Amino acid sequence: MQVIHTLAELRAALAGQTRTAFVPTMGNLHEGHLALVREAARRGGPVVASVFVNRLQFLPHEDFDRYPRTLARDCELLAPAGCDLVFAPAEDELYPEPQAYKVHPPAALGDILEGEFRPGFFTGVCTVVMKLFQCVQPAVAVFGQKDYQQLKVIQGMVRQFAMPIEIVPGATVRADDGLALSSRNGYLSAAERAEAPTLQQVLARMAGHARDPGCTLADVEARGAQVLRERGWAPDYLTLRRRSDLLPPSDAQRLGGAPLVALAAAKLGATRLIDNLEC
Ligand code: PAF
């Protein structure tokens, strides 16, 4: 496995490749990322993973500076998972000048849910992903379903810019107790880690009531939020949405079987966790 830090070397290494499969990451890798790499490896090759902590997608008060940089360990994990090339640019390699051209997703998708609580987040994500796509020029790129809205935003960007890249969703990998794997789980204290699977359990309960004609959508959401609050969480959102556009379903859609997804973001202590469940 090659580890490359500059754009010039990346372009030279990938010259002539037409089947590159790409997994963008911010490093600090866990089994969830490695599952995405294995999925990429099934799609052809070569498999490229990027490791780049993208300042543009962090708000000023967020954890950009303390976000763990663990490149040596990440590379040890990536090689046996089937990665052929790691692209790990320094910040001034990817952003040699202030990134003034940016990709703004539509407000209807980019300013709701995560975008409401992290303004500008999806502009930061789209801008770096657009740039990484230009660098790597993949045929396929794999994005985890754990970041459900991010996956939707990227799918929309690729479709609307007619980018010749197949976006492949990667299933969320969970710990034995149901907690979705995330780099941020490492911030949890032992007590918080024990409590963290409640988020998934509340989503499962919401999903169980999603089609219940005896409950309104507001009831289902409010009950879930109450459970979290009682257990010491501070929910940002806990909501049932249409899978197609992440907007609220009408009752006719909800009760008529439209594909839905339950989505949550909530703080446990100082750590903000997100998760989702299709239903
Ligand atoms: O999901 C992530 O880790 C990041 O948002 C991504 C897609 C690598 C862009 O920085």
PDB file of N, CA, C and O in Angstrom, residues 6 12 26 45 50-51 61 79 85 87 123 134 142 212 245 258 267:
ATOM      1  N   THR A   6       1.043  14.223  -1.707  1.00  0.00           N
ATOM      2  CA  THR A   6       0.879  15.356  -2.629  1.00  0.00           C
ATOM      3  C   THR A   6      -0.025  14.979  -3.797  1.00  0.00           C
ATOM      4  O   THR A   6      -0.124  13.820  -4.202  1.00  0.00           O
ATOM      5  N   ALA A  12       0.061  10.993 -10.518  1.00  0.00           N
ATOM      6  CA  ALA A  12       0.997  10.090 -11.219  1.00  0.00           C
ATOM      7  C   ALA A  12       0.653   8.637 -10.896  1.00  0.00           C
ATOM      8  O   ALA A  12       0.622   7.774 -11.779  1.00  0.00           O
ATOM      9  N   MET A  26     -11.849  11.072   7.459  1.00  0.00           N
ATOM     10  CA  MET A  26     -11.071  12.047   8.221  1.00  0.00           C
ATOM     11  C   MET A  26     -10.117  11.323   9.166  1.00  0.00           C
ATOM     12  O   MET A  26      -9.620  11.922  10.133  1.00  0.00           O
ATOM     13  N   GLY A  45     -10.946  -1.811  -8.675  1.00  0.00           N
ATOM     14  CA  GLY A  45      -9.714  -1.302  -8.095  1.00  0.00           C
ATOM     15  C   GLY A  45      -9.069  -0.305  -9.012  1.00  0.00           C
ATOM     16  O   GLY A  45      -9.527  -0.135 -10.131  1.00  0.00           O
ATOM     17  N   SER A  50      -8.824   8.408   1.389  1.00  0.00           N
ATOM     18  CA  SER A  50      -8.180   9.665   1.782  1.00  0.00           C
ATOM     19  C   SER A  50      -8.321   9.828   3.294  1.00  0.00           C
ATOM     20  O   SER A  50      -9.306   9.380   3.892  1.00  0.00           O
ATOM     21  N   VAL A  51      -7.308  10.438   3.879  1.00  0.00           N
ATOM     22  CA  VAL A  51      -7.316  10.769   5.304  1.00  0.00           C
ATOM     23  C   VAL A  51      -7.015  12.258   5.385  1.00  0.00           C
ATOM     24  O   VAL A  51      -5.889  12.695   5.121  1.00  0.00           O
ATOM     25  N   HIS A  61     -16.544  26.402  17.288  1.00  0.00           N
ATOM     26  CA  HIS A  61     -16.495  25.809  18.630  1.00  0.00           C
ATOM     27  C   HIS A  61     -16.338  24.285  18.579  1.00  0.00           C
ATOM     28  O   HIS A  61     -16.308  23.639  19.619  1.00  0.00           O
ATOM     29  N   ALA A  79      -4.325  -1.225   5.130  1.00  0.00           N
ATOM     30  CA  ALA A  79      -3.663  -2.173   4.210  1.00  0.00           C
ATOM     31  C   ALA A  79      -4.366  -3.540   4.212  1.00  0.00           C
ATOM     32  O   ALA A  79      -4.772  -4.022   3.140  1.00  0.00           O
ATOM     33  N   LEU A  85      -3.982   2.508  -1.849  1.00  0.00           N
ATOM     34  CA  LEU A  85      -3.309   3.806  -1.813  1.00  0.00           C
ATOM     35  C   LEU A  85      -4.008   4.720  -0.798  1.00  0.00           C
ATOM     36  O   LEU A  85      -5.239   4.828  -0.818  1.00  0.00           O
ATOM     37  N   PHE A  87      -4.299   8.575   0.421  1.00  0.00           N
ATOM     38  CA  PHE A  87      -3.991   9.965   0.091  1.00  0.00           C
ATOM     39  C   PHE A  87      -4.192  10.782   1.367  1.00  0.00           C
ATOM     40  O   PHE A  87      -5.323  10.907   1.852  1.00  0.00           O
ATOM     41  N   THR A 123     -21.811  22.503   3.289  1.00  0.00           N
ATOM     42  CA  THR A 123     -20.997  23.240   2.308  1.00  0.00           C
ATOM     43  C   THR A 123     -19.541  22.795   2.447  1.00  0.00           C
ATOM     44  O   THR A 123     -18.853  22.553   1.448  1.00  0.00           O
ATOM     45  N   GLN A 134     -12.081  15.436  -7.657  1.00  0.00           N
ATOM     46  CA  GLN A 134     -11.234  15.934  -8.760  1.00  0.00           C
ATOM     47  C   GLN A 134      -9.828  15.354  -8.668  1.00  0.00           C
ATOM     48  O   GLN A 134      -9.175  15.104  -9.686  1.00  0.00           O
ATOM     49  N   VAL A 142     -17.566   5.265  -1.828  1.00  0.00           N
ATOM     50  CA  VAL A 142     -18.398   4.640  -0.800  1.00  0.00           C
ATOM     51  C   VAL A 142     -18.543   5.594   0.386  1.00  0.00           C
ATOM     52  O   VAL A 142     -17.543   6.096   0.906  1.00  0.00           O
ATOM     53  N   ASP A 212     -48.040   3.531  13.223  1.00  0.00           N
ATOM     54  CA  ASP A 212     -49.136   3.332  14.163  1.00  0.00           C
ATOM     55  C   ASP A 212     -50.192   4.426  13.948  1.00  0.00           C
ATOM     56  O   ASP A 212     -49.926   5.598  14.198  1.00  0.00           O
ATOM     57  N   ASP A 245     -36.247  12.638   0.562  1.00  0.00           N
ATOM     58  CA  ASP A 245     -35.757  14.023   0.635  1.00  0.00           C
ATOM     59  C   ASP A 245     -35.564  14.524   2.065  1.00  0.00           C
ATOM     60  O   ASP A 245     -35.273  15.695   2.276  1.00  0.00           O
ATOM     61  N   ALA A 258     -44.828   4.676   2.866  1.00  0.00           N
ATOM     62  CA  ALA A 258     -43.705   5.364   2.205  1.00  0.00           C
ATOM     63  C   ALA A 258     -42.408   5.041   2.951  1.00  0.00           C
ATOM     64  O   ALA A 258     -42.414   4.936   4.177  1.00  0.00           O
ATOM     65  N   LYS A 267     -26.727  15.109  22.345  1.00  0.00           N
ATOM     66  CA  LYS A 267     -25.490  15.212  23.136  1.00  0.00           C
ATOM     67  C   LYS A 267     -25.601  14.370  24.385  1.00  0.00           C
ATOM     68  O   LYS A 267     -26.624  14.415  25.092  1.00  0.00           O
TER      69      LYS A 267
END
